[in-house]
Coordinates of C-alpha atoms and ligand atoms in Angstrom, one line a residue:
M683 CA 0.0 0.0 0.0
E684 CA 1.4 3.4 -1.0
T685 CA 1.6 6.3 1.4
I686 CA 1.6 9.4 -0.8
L687 CA 3.1 12.5 0.8
L688 CA 2.5 15.9 -0.8
L689 CA 5.6 17.8 0.4
A690 CA 5.5 21.6 0.2
H691 CA 7.2 24.7 1.6
T692 CA 5.5 28.0 2.2
E693 CA 6.4 31.2 0.5
T694 CA 7.9 34.1 2.4
D695 CA 4.4 35.5 3.1
G696 CA 3.3 32.2 4.5
S697 CA 1.1 31.3 1.6
L698 CA 1.4 28.3 -0.8
A699 CA 2.5 28.8 -4.4
K700 CA 0.3 27.7 -7.3
S701 CA 2.9 25.0 -8.0
V702 CA 2.0 23.4 -4.7
R703 CA -1.7 23.1 -5.8
E704 CA -0.5 21.6 -9.1
A705 CA 1.6 18.9 -7.2
L706 CA -1.4 18.4 -4.9
H707 CA -3.6 17.7 -7.9
V708 CA -1.2 15.0 -9.0
A709 CA -1.0 13.5 -5.5
A710 CA -4.8 13.5 -5.1
D711 CA -5.2 11.8 -8.6
L712 CA -2.7 9.2 -7.6
H713 CA -4.5 8.6 -4.3
K714 CA -7.8 8.1 -6.2
A715 CA -6.2 5.7 -8.7
L716 CA -4.3 3.6 -6.1
A717 CA -6.7 1.4 -4.1
G718 CA -5.9 1.4 -0.4
S719 CA -3.4 4.2 -0.7
K720 CA -3.1 7.0 1.9
L721 CA -2.6 10.7 1.1
V722 CA -0.8 12.9 3.6
V723 CA 0.5 16.4 3.5
G724 CA 3.9 17.7 4.8
L725 CA 4.6 21.4 5.2
V726 CA 7.8 23.3 6.0
G727 CA 7.9 27.0 6.8
E728 CA 8.1 29.7 9.5
D729 CA 4.4 29.5 10.2
I730 CA 2.4 26.8 8.4
Q731 CA -1.0 26.7 9.9
A732 CA -2.6 29.2 7.5
S733 CA -1.2 27.4 4.5
A734 CA -2.4 24.0 5.8
N735 CA -5.8 25.5 6.4
S736 CA -5.9 26.8 2.8
I737 CA -6.0 23.3 1.5
A738 CA -7.7 21.5 4.3
A739 CA -10.6 20.3 2.2
C740 CA -8.2 18.1 0.1
P741 CA -8.5 14.3 0.6
A742 CA -5.4 14.1 2.9
T743 CA -5.9 12.3 6.2
N744 CA -2.9 13.7 8.1
Y745 CA -0.8 16.8 8.1
F746 CA 2.8 16.8 9.2
G747 CA 4.7 20.0 9.8
V748 CA 8.1 21.4 10.6
A749 CA 7.7 25.1 11.5
G750 CA 9.8 27.8 13.1
K751 CA 12.1 30.7 12.2
D752 CA 14.9 28.4 11.1
F753 CA 12.6 26.9 8.4
G754 CA 11.3 30.1 6.9
Q755 CA 14.2 30.6 4.6
S756 CA 15.5 28.6 1.7
R757 CA 18.6 26.8 3.0
Y758 CA 19.8 23.3 2.0
A759 CA 20.7 22.1 5.5
T760 CA 17.5 23.1 7.3
D761 CA 15.2 22.2 4.3
A762 CA 16.8 18.8 3.9
A763 CA 16.6 18.1 7.7
A764 CA 12.9 19.1 7.8
A765 CA 12.0 17.1 4.6
E766 CA 13.8 14.0 5.9
A767 CA 12.0 14.2 9.3
I768 CA 8.6 14.5 7.6
C769 CA 9.2 11.7 5.2
K770 CA 10.2 9.4 8.1
A771 CA 7.3 10.5 10.3
A772 CA 4.8 10.0 7.5
Q773 CA 6.5 6.7 6.4
A774 CA 6.0 8.0 2.8
T775 CA 6.6 5.7 -0.1
L776 CA 5.7 8.2 -2.8
V777 CA 6.7 11.8 -2.2
V778 CA 5.1 14.3 -4.7
A779 CA 6.6 17.8 -4.5
P780 CA 6.6 20.9 -6.7
A781 CA 10.0 21.4 -8.6
T782 CA 10.6 24.8 -7.0
S783 CA 14.2 25.9 -6.9
R784 CA 14.1 25.3 -3.2
W785 CA 12.9 21.7 -3.4
A786 CA 15.0 20.9 -6.5
R787 CA 18.1 21.8 -4.5
A788 CA 17.2 19.9 -1.3
L789 CA 15.1 16.8 -2.2
P790 CA 17.6 14.8 -4.2
G791 CA 19.8 14.8 -1.1
V792 CA 16.9 13.8 1.1
A793 CA 16.1 10.9 -1.3
Q794 CA 19.7 9.8 -0.8
R795 CA 19.5 10.0 3.0
V796 CA 16.3 7.9 3.2
G797 CA 17.5 5.3 0.7
G798 CA 15.1 6.4 -2.0
R799 CA 15.2 7.6 -5.6
V800 CA 14.3 10.9 -7.1
D801 CA 13.0 12.1 -10.5
T802 CA 12.9 15.8 -11.3
H803 CA 11.2 17.8 -14.1
V804 CA 8.3 15.3 -14.1
T805 CA 5.5 16.5 -16.4
E806 CA 3.0 13.7 -16.0
V807 CA 2.2 11.0 -13.5
S808 CA 0.0 8.0 -14.3
S809 CA -1.0 4.8 -12.6
T810 CA -2.5 1.5 -13.8
P811 CA -3.1 -1.7 -11.9
T812 CA -0.8 -3.6 -14.1
A813 CA 2.1 -1.1 -14.8
G814 CA 1.9 0.6 -11.4
V815 CA 2.9 4.2 -11.0
G816 CA 4.7 5.8 -14.0
V817 CA 6.2 9.3 -14.5
N818 CA 6.9 11.1 -17.8
R819 CA 9.8 13.4 -18.3
W820 CA 11.6 14.9 -21.3
Y821 CA 15.2 14.3 -22.4
Y822 CA 17.6 15.7 -24.9
R823 CA 16.4 19.2 -24.8
Q824 CA 12.7 18.3 -24.7
R825 CA 13.0 16.1 -27.9
M826 CA 12.3 12.7 -26.4
E827 CA 9.6 11.9 -23.8
A828 CA 10.1 8.9 -21.6
T829 CA 7.8 7.1 -19.2
L830 CA 9.5 5.5 -16.2
T831 CA 8.5 3.3 -13.4
R832 CA 10.5 2.5 -10.3
A833 CA 10.3 -0.3 -7.7
Q834 CA 12.5 1.6 -5.2
R835 CA 10.7 3.4 -2.4
P836 CA 10.5 6.1 -1.2
W837 CA 10.3 7.6 -4.7
F838 CA 10.5 11.4 -4.9
V839 CA 8.7 12.9 -7.8
L840 CA 9.2 16.6 -8.5
I841 CA 6.5 18.1 -10.7
D842 CA 7.5 20.8 -13.1
P843 CA 5.5 24.0 -12.3
G844 CA 3.1 24.9 -15.0
S845 CA 2.7 21.4 -16.3
Q846 CA -0.5 20.5 -14.3
A847 CA -3.9 22.0 -13.5
A848 CA -4.0 23.4 -10.0
C849 CA -6.2 21.6 -7.5
Q850 CA -9.3 23.5 -6.5
C851 CA -9.7 22.1 -3.0
G852 CA -11.0 24.6 -0.5
A853 CA -10.1 25.8 2.9
G854 CA -10.9 24.4 6.4
T855 CA -9.1 23.7 9.6
A856 CA -6.1 21.3 9.4
K857 CA -4.8 19.5 12.5
I858 CA -1.0 19.5 12.1
E859 CA 1.2 16.9 13.8
T860 CA 4.4 18.8 14.6
V861 CA 7.6 16.9 13.7
A862 CA 10.6 17.7 15.8
V863 CA 14.0 18.3 14.0
Q864 CA 17.3 18.6 15.8
L865 CA 19.5 21.2 14.1
S866 CA 23.2 21.5 14.8
D867 CA 24.8 24.9 14.7
A868 CA 26.4 23.9 11.5
C869 CA 23.0 23.7 9.9
K870 CA 22.4 27.4 10.5
R871 CA 25.8 28.7 9.3
T872 CA 24.2 30.0 6.1
T873 CA 21.7 32.8 6.4
M874 CA 19.7 34.3 3.6
T875 CA 20.1 38.0 3.8
G876 CA 17.6 38.9 1.1
I877 CA 16.6 38.4 -2.5
R878 CA 18.1 40.5 -5.3
A879 CA 15.7 40.6 -8.2
P880 CA 14.9 43.1 -10.9
A881 CA 12.1 45.5 -10.3
A882 CA 8.7 44.0 -11.3
D883 CA 8.4 45.9 -14.5
A884 CA 12.0 45.1 -15.5
Q885 CA 11.3 41.3 -15.0
T886 CA 10.7 40.1 -18.5
I887 CA 10.4 36.4 -18.0
R888 CA 6.9 35.6 -16.7
P889 CA 6.2 31.9 -16.6
D890 CA 2.5 32.4 -15.8
A891 CA 1.9 34.8 -18.8
Q892 CA -0.8 33.9 -21.3
L893 CA 1.5 35.0 -24.1
L894 CA 5.2 34.4 -25.1
F895 CA 6.4 37.3 -27.1
V896 CA 9.5 36.4 -29.1
T897 CA 11.9 39.0 -30.5
G898 CA 14.4 38.1 -33.2
A899 CA 17.5 39.7 -34.6
G900 CA 15.4 41.5 -37.2
W901 CA 14.6 44.2 -34.6
T902 CA 18.2 45.4 -34.7
K903 CA 18.8 44.9 -38.5
K904 CA 18.8 47.7 -41.2
Q905 CA 15.3 48.4 -42.2
A906 CA 13.8 49.6 -45.5
D907 CA 15.4 53.1 -45.1
G908 CA 18.8 51.5 -44.8
Q909 CA 19.1 52.4 -41.1
T910 CA 18.8 50.4 -37.8
H911 CA 16.1 51.5 -35.4
V912 CA 17.2 50.0 -32.1
P913 CA 15.9 52.7 -29.7
E914 CA 12.5 52.5 -31.5
A915 CA 12.5 48.7 -31.2
E916 CA 13.2 48.9 -27.5
K917 CA 10.3 51.3 -27.0
I918 CA 7.9 49.2 -29.0
I919 CA 8.9 45.9 -27.3
R920 CA 8.9 47.4 -23.8
G921 CA 5.6 49.1 -24.4
F922 CA 4.0 45.8 -25.6
L923 CA 5.4 43.8 -22.7
Q924 CA 4.1 46.3 -20.2
A925 CA 0.6 46.5 -21.7
A926 CA 0.1 42.8 -22.4
R927 CA 2.1 41.4 -19.4
A928 CA 3.6 39.0 -21.9
S929 CA 6.7 37.0 -21.2
L930 CA 9.7 37.9 -23.4
G931 CA 11.5 35.2 -25.4
S932 CA 14.3 35.7 -27.9
S933 CA 16.2 34.1 -30.7
K934 CA 19.8 33.1 -30.0
S935 CA 21.0 35.6 -32.7
L936 CA 19.5 38.5 -30.8
V937 CA 20.8 37.6 -27.3
D938 CA 24.2 36.8 -28.7
Q939 CA 24.6 40.3 -30.2
S940 CA 25.8 41.9 -26.9
G941 CA 28.8 39.6 -26.9
E942 CA 29.7 40.8 -30.4
G943 CA 29.5 44.5 -29.3
Q944 CA 26.5 45.3 -31.5
A945 CA 23.6 47.6 -30.7
V946 CA 21.3 45.6 -28.5
L947 CA 18.1 45.7 -26.5
S948 CA 19.2 46.6 -23.0
F949 CA 16.7 44.4 -21.2
M950 CA 17.6 41.2 -23.1
S951 CA 19.8 38.5 -21.6
H952 CA 20.6 34.9 -22.4
L953 CA 17.9 33.8 -20.0
N954 CA 15.4 35.0 -22.6
Q955 CA 16.7 32.6 -25.3
V956 CA 14.2 30.1 -26.5
G957 CA 15.2 27.0 -28.4
Q958 CA 17.5 24.0 -28.6
T959 CA 20.2 25.7 -26.6
G960 CA 17.8 27.9 -24.7
A961 CA 14.5 27.5 -22.8
T962 CA 11.4 25.5 -23.6
P963 CA 8.7 27.7 -21.9
R964 CA 5.0 26.8 -21.6
H965 CA 2.4 29.4 -22.6
P966 CA -1.0 29.1 -24.2
K967 CA 0.0 31.4 -27.0
G968 CA 3.1 32.7 -28.7
L969 CA 3.9 35.6 -31.0
S970 CA 7.2 35.7 -32.9
T971 CA 8.5 39.0 -34.4
C972 CA 11.5 39.7 -36.6
C973 CA 12.6 36.1 -36.0
H974 CA 13.2 33.7 -38.9
G975 CA 11.8 30.6 -37.3
E976 CA 14.7 28.2 -37.8
E977 CA 14.4 24.7 -36.4
P978 CA 17.0 25.2 -33.5
H979 CA 14.8 28.1 -32.4
T980 CA 11.3 26.6 -33.0
V981 CA 12.2 23.4 -31.2
G982 CA 11.8 25.6 -28.0
W983 CA 8.2 26.2 -28.9
R984 CA 7.2 22.6 -28.2
F985 CA 4.9 23.6 -25.4
I986 CA 3.4 26.8 -26.9
G987 CA -0.3 26.4 -27.9
E988 CA -1.4 28.8 -30.6
R989 CA 1.6 30.2 -32.6
R990 CA 1.7 33.3 -34.7
A991 CA 4.6 35.1 -36.4
I992 CA 5.2 38.5 -38.0
N993 CA 8.0 38.5 -40.7
L994 CA 8.7 40.5 -43.8
D995 CA 9.8 37.3 -45.5
P996 CA 6.9 35.1 -46.8
N997 CA 9.4 32.3 -47.1
C998 CA 10.6 32.4 -43.6
G999 CA 10.8 29.2 -41.4
W1000 CA 7.4 30.0 -39.8
A1001 CA 5.7 29.7 -43.2
R1002 CA 6.7 26.0 -43.3
G1003 CA 4.2 24.6 -40.9
K1004 CA 5.7 26.1 -37.7
A1005 CA 3.1 28.8 -37.1
D1006 CA -0.7 28.7 -37.2
V1007 CA -0.7 32.2 -38.7
L1008 CA 2.1 34.1 -40.4
Y1009 CA 1.6 37.8 -40.9
V1010 CA 3.8 38.9 -43.8
A1011 CA 4.3 42.4 -42.5
D1012 CA 6.7 44.9 -40.9
A1013 CA 6.8 44.1 -37.2
F1014 CA 7.7 47.8 -36.4
A1015 CA 4.4 48.9 -38.0
V1016 CA 2.2 46.0 -36.7
M1017 CA 3.5 46.2 -33.1
G1018 CA 3.4 50.0 -33.1
K1019 CA -0.3 49.8 -34.0
V1020 CA -1.0 47.0 -31.5
N1021 CA 0.5 49.2 -28.7
E1022 CA -1.7 52.1 -29.8
L1023 CA -4.8 49.9 -29.6
L1024 CA -3.8 48.5 -26.2
A1025 CA -3.2 52.0 -24.9
A1026 CA -6.6 53.1 -26.2
K1027 CA -8.3 50.2 -24.5
K1028 CA -7.0 51.2 -21.0
Ligands
FAD4 C1 23.7 24.0 -32.4 C2 22.8 25.2 -32.6 C3 22.0 25.5 -31.6 C4 21.1 26.7 -31.7 N1 20.3 27.0 -30.7 C5 19.4 28.0 -30.9 C6 18.5 28.3 -29.9 O1 18.4 27.7 -28.8 N2 17.6 29.4 -30.1 C7 17.7 30.1 -31.2 O2 16.9 31.0 -31.4 N3 18.5 29.8 -32.2 C8 19.4 28.8 -32.0 N4 20.3 28.5 -33.0 C9 20.5 29.5 -34.1 C10 19.4 29.4 -35.1 O3 19.7 28.4 -36.1 C11 19.2 30.7 -35.9 O4 20.5 31.2 -36.4 C12 18.6 31.9 -35.0 O5 17.5 31.4 -34.4 C13 18.3 33.0 -36.0 O6 17.8 34.1 -35.2 P1 16.8 35.2 -35.9 O7 15.7 34.4 -36.5 O8 16.4 36.1 -34.8 O9 17.8 36.0 -36.9 P2 17.8 36.0 -38.5 O10 18.0 34.7 -39.0 O11 18.8 37.1 -38.8 O12 16.3 36.5 -38.9 C14 15.9 37.8 -38.7 C15 14.5 37.8 -39.3 O13 13.9 39.1 -39.1 C16 13.1 39.4 -40.2 N5 12.8 40.8 -40.2 C17 13.7 41.8 -40.3 N6 13.1 43.0 -40.2 C18 11.8 42.8 -40.0 C19 10.7 43.6 -39.8 N7 10.8 45.0 -39.8 N8 9.5 43.0 -39.6 C20 9.3 41.7 -39.6 N9 10.4 40.8 -39.8 C21 11.6 41.4 -40.0 C22 13.8 38.9 -41.4 O14 13.0 38.7 -42.5 C23 14.4 37.6 -40.8 O15 13.6 36.5 -41.1 C24 21.2 27.4 -32.9 C25 22.0 27.1 -33.9 C26 22.9 26.0 -33.8 C27 23.8 25.6 -34.9

């Protein structure tokens, strides 16, 4: 009989992130599919009662918690100690957790400590009476998808945020069983002094955005008048991102330009690159502008739903079955007009 543990940490404000509800959805589905299984919740954080209450209507029978000032921050030593203690107290055989950066750092070590196995970047979990529990994950830059099963327990499964629907279970009052953790002084040597992050409107990568807006090298190339228009491109792109709250992706050619000393968009970094040697983001829609749509770039669009592109070249890569709609047009003109319409709508 499996004991499924949904393992989560709270955010700095004491709430649970959406990725926790996604992992809980997976854990609850598994519990439903595995006859005789038990679903329990484990929480780590400075104060966990409110977050436990926020999901108290889920089908879990027990809540285990490690709370206190030492567990409010993301720190390997204390996170691993807390997760290990909860796994042991719950006698978990399947541990389902969101693949947050905090858990992705700590849980592989915990799996080692408790003699288990871990799979990260899981995008699907299934279960059948014959094959047992199986997980899906992608390999080779998202080109091959594999389904794996494991006999080893406990099995830690880290669910990629954004790959699942969030569970809708409501609030209530959860009775938490406190799990004691002995921390040596060495565990507390590292202290998080703060988070350095760009200002909210300078943050261009937004995993939860409805739209991925991709910019290509064309934005910095000579246009019909024989001149480049980089400051205008910056203004249009920035204006659109602010109005549409889209996430900014880029082709490799554009992000590489800074290294070559060319005129570049100041807010662009390698983190924005989409493709074979970049990211593979997940968004319901994508709009590509001034980007040719070559295979090493479009392979990063695997998880983008509806795809549109704006390119001057009717023969560009997007025209070859890679976009649902290709607008053969000047992206400066189209996006300038779109920004005008969005501003008028406000
Ligand atoms: C091993 C390997 C890995 C790679 N990995 C990646 C990767 O991860 N991601 C990636 O992106 N690339 C990757 N590449 C590079 C990729 O093959 C392309 O070179 C790159 O994507 C081209 O970028 P681009 O389309 O922005 O530039 P270009 O090919 O220069 O295309 C610019 C486009 O802009 C259009 N344009 C210009 N002005 C306008 C305008 N006013 N309005 C509309 N359209 C306009 C042009 O018609 C043109 O199609 C990789 C290549 C290799 C060999």
